mmCIF file of C-alpha atoms in Angstrom:
data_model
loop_
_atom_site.group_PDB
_atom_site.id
_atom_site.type_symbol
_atom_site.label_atom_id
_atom_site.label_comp_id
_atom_site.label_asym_id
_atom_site.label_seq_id
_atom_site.Cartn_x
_atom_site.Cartn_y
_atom_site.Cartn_z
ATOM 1 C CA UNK A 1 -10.198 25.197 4.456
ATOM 2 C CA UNK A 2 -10.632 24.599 8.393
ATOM 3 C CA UNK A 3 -10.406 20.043 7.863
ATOM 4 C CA UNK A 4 -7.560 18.298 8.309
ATOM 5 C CA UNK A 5 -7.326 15.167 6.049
ATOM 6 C CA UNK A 6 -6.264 12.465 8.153
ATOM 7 C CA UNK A 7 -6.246 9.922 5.381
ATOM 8 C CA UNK A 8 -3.714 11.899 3.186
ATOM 9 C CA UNK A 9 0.188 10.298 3.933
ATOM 10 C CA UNK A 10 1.248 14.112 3.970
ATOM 11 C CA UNK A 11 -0.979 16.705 6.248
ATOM 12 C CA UNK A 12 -2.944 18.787 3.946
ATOM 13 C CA UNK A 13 -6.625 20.036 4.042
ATOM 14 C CA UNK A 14 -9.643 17.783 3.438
ATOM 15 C CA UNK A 15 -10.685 18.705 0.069
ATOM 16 C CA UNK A 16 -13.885 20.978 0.897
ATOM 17 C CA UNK A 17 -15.639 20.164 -2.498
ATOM 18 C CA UNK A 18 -16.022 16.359 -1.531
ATOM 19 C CA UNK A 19 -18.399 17.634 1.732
ATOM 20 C CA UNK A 20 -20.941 18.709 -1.026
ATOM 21 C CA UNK A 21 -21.493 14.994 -1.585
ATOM 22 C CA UNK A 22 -22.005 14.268 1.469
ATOM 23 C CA UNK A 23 -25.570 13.240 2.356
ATOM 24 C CA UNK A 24 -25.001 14.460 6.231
ATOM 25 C CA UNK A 25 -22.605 15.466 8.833
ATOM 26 C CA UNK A 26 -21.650 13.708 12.367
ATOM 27 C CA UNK A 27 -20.071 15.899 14.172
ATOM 28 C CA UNK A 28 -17.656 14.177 17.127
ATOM 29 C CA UNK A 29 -16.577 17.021 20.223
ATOM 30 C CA UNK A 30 -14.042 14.926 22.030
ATOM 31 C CA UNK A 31 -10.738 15.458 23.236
ATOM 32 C CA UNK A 32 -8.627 13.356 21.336
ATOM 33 C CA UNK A 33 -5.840 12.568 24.724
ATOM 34 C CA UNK A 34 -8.442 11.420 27.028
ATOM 35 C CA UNK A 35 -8.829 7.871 28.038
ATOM 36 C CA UNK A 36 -12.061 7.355 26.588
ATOM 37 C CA UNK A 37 -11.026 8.417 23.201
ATOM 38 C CA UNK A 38 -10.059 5.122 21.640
ATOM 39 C CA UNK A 39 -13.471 4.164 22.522
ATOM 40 C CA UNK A 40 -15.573 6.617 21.318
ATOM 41 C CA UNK A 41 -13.490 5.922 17.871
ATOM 42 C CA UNK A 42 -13.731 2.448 17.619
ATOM 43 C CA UNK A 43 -17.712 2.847 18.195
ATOM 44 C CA UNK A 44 -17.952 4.937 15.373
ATOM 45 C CA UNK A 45 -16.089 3.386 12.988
ATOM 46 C CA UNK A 46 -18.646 1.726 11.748
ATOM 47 C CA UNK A 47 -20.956 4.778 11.024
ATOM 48 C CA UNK A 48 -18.146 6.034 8.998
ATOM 49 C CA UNK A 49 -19.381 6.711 5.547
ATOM 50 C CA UNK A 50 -22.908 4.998 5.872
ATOM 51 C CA UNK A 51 -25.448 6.653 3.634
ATOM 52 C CA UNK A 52 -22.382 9.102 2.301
ATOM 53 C CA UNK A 53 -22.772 10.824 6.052
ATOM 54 C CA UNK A 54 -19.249 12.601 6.696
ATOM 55 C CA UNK A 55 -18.041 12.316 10.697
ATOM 56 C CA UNK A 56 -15.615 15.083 11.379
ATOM 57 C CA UNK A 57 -13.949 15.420 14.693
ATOM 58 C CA UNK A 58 -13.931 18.748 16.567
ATOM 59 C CA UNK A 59 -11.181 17.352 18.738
ATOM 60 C CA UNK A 60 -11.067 19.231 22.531
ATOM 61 C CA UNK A 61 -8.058 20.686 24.309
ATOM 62 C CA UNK A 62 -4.843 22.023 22.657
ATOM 63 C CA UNK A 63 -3.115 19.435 20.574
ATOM 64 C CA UNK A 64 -0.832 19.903 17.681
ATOM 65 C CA UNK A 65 -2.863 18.969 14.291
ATOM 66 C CA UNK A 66 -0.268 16.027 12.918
ATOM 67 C CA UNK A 67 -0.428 14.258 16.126
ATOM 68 C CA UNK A 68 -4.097 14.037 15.909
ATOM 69 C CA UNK A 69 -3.701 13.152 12.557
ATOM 70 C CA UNK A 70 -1.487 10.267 13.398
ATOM 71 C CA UNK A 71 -3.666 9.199 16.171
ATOM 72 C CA UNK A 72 -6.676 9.157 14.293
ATOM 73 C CA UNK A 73 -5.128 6.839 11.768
ATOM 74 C CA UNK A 74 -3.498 4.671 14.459
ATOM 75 C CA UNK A 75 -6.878 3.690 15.447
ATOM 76 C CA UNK A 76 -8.577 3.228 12.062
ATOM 77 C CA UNK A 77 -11.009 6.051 12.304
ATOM 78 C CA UNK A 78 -8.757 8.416 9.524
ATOM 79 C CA UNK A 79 -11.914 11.087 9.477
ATOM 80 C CA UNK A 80 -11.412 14.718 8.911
ATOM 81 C CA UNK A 81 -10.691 16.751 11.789
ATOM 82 C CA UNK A 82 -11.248 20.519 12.270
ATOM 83 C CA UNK A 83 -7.845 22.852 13.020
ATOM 84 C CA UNK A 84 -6.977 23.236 16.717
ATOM 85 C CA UNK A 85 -6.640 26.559 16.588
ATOM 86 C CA UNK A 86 -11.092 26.597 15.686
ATOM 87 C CA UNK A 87 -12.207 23.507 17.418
ATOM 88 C CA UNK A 88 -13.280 25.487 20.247
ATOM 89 C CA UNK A 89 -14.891 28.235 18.389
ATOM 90 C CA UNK A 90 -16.836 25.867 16.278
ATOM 91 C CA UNK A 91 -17.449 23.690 19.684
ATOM 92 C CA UNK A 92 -19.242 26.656 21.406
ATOM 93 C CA UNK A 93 -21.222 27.694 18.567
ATOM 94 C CA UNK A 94 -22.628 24.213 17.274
ATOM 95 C CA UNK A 95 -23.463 22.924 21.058
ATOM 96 C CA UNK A 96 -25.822 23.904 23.385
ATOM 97 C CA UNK A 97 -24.789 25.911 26.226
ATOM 98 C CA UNK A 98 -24.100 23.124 29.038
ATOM 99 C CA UNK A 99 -23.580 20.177 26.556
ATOM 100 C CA UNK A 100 -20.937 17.671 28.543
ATOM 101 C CA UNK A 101 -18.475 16.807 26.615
ATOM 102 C CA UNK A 102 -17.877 14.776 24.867
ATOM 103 C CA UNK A 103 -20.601 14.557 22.686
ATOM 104 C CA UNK A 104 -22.121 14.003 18.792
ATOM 105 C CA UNK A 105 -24.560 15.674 16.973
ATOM 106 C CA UNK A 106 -25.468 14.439 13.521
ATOM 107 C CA UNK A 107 -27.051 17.274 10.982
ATOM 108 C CA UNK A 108 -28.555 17.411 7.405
ATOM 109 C CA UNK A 109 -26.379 19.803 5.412
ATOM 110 C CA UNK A 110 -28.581 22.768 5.542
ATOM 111 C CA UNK A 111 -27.491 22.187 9.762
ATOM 112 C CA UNK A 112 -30.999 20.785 10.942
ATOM 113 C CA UNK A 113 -29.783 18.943 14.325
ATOM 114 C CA UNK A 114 -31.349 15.444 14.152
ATOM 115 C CA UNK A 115 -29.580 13.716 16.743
ATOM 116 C CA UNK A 116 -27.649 15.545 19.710
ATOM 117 C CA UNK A 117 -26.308 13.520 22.552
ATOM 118 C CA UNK A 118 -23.477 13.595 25.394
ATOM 119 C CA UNK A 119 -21.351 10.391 25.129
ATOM 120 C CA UNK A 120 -22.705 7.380 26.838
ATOM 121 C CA UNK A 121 -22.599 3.691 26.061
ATOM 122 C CA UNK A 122 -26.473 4.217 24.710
ATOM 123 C CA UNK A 123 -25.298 7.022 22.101
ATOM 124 C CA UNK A 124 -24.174 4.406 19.569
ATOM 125 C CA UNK A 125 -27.698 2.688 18.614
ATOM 126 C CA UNK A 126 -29.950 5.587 19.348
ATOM 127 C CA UNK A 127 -27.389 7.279 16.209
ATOM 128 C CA UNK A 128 -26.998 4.255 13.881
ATOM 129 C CA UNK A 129 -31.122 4.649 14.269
ATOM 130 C CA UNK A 130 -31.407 8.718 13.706
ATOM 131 C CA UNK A 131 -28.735 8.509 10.959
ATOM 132 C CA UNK A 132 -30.735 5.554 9.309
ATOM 133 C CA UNK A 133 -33.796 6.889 9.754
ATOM 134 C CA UNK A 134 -32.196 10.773 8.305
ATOM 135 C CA UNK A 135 -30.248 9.345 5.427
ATOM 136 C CA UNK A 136 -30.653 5.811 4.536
ATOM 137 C CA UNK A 137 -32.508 4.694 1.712
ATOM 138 C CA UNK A 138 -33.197 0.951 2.772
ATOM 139 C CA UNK A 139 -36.780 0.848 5.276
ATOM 140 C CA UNK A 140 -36.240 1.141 8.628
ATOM 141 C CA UNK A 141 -37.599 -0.166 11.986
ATOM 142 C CA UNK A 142 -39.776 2.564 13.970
ATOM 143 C CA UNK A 143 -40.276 2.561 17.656
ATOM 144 C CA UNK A 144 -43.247 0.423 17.097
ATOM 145 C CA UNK A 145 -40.800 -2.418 15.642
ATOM 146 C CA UNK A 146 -43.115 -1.566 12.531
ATOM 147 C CA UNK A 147 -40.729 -1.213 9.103
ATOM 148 C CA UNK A 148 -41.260 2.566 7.667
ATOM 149 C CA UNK A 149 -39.838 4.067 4.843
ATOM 150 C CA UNK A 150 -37.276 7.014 5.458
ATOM 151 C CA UNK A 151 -38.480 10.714 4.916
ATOM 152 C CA UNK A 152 -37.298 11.848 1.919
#
């Protein structure tokens, strides 16, 4: 267990056989003291859950694990969160080498990258889009504004 439940009341690990159901992953690499933070949360707080995708934050710098805990659930966005002490680990080796930070990647479970981005106030559609297009079940509109149905 390397997930931090943030929606438990106590801190405990996110229970790992519940990320079997889970459709997809979005991963979030941002550091969860910086100003932009409560941002970057409130954006995807909406993606939370859609099409049983699980977000889980890889949060940045050194910070103890309850107080990320009670920040993510100050803001609303209670997602799991991996330890501090592998964020980085698990940062360097699901990023590409010169990625700016912070960023999201979104991934089918067998860890195909479908959507990889820095943060920006773009990254928000463009992944609602990819993650739709991934993992939803309802048609979609393609670049050409004509509706297609998902890839199974």
């Amino acid at each position: 267990p390397r997930l931090v439940d943030a929606e438990a009341e106590q801190i405990r690990f996110y229970d790992f056989a519940a990320t079997f159901e889970s459709s997809g992953f979005l991963a979030v690499f941002v550091d969860p003291r910086a100003p932009g933070f409560a941002e970057v949360a409130k954006s995807l707080v909406p993606l939370h859950g859609r099409h049983r995708v699980l977000t889980v934050l890889f949060p940045q710098g050194r910070h103890p694990d309850l107080e990320t805990r009670e920040q993510l659930r100050e803001l609303g966005w209670p997602v799991p969160f991996l330890l501090d002490q592998y964020s980085e680990g698990y940062t360097r080796s699901r990023l590409d080498e010169g990625t700016r930070l912070p960023a999201v990647m979104l991934q089918t479970p067998d860890g195909r990258i479908v959507y990889q981005s820095s943060w920006n106030l773009d990254v928000v559609p463009e992944l609602t889009r990819a993650l739709d297009a991934e993992f939803g079940s309802e048609p979609v509109a393609g670049p050409s504004g004509i509706t297609e149905e998902p890839t199974p």
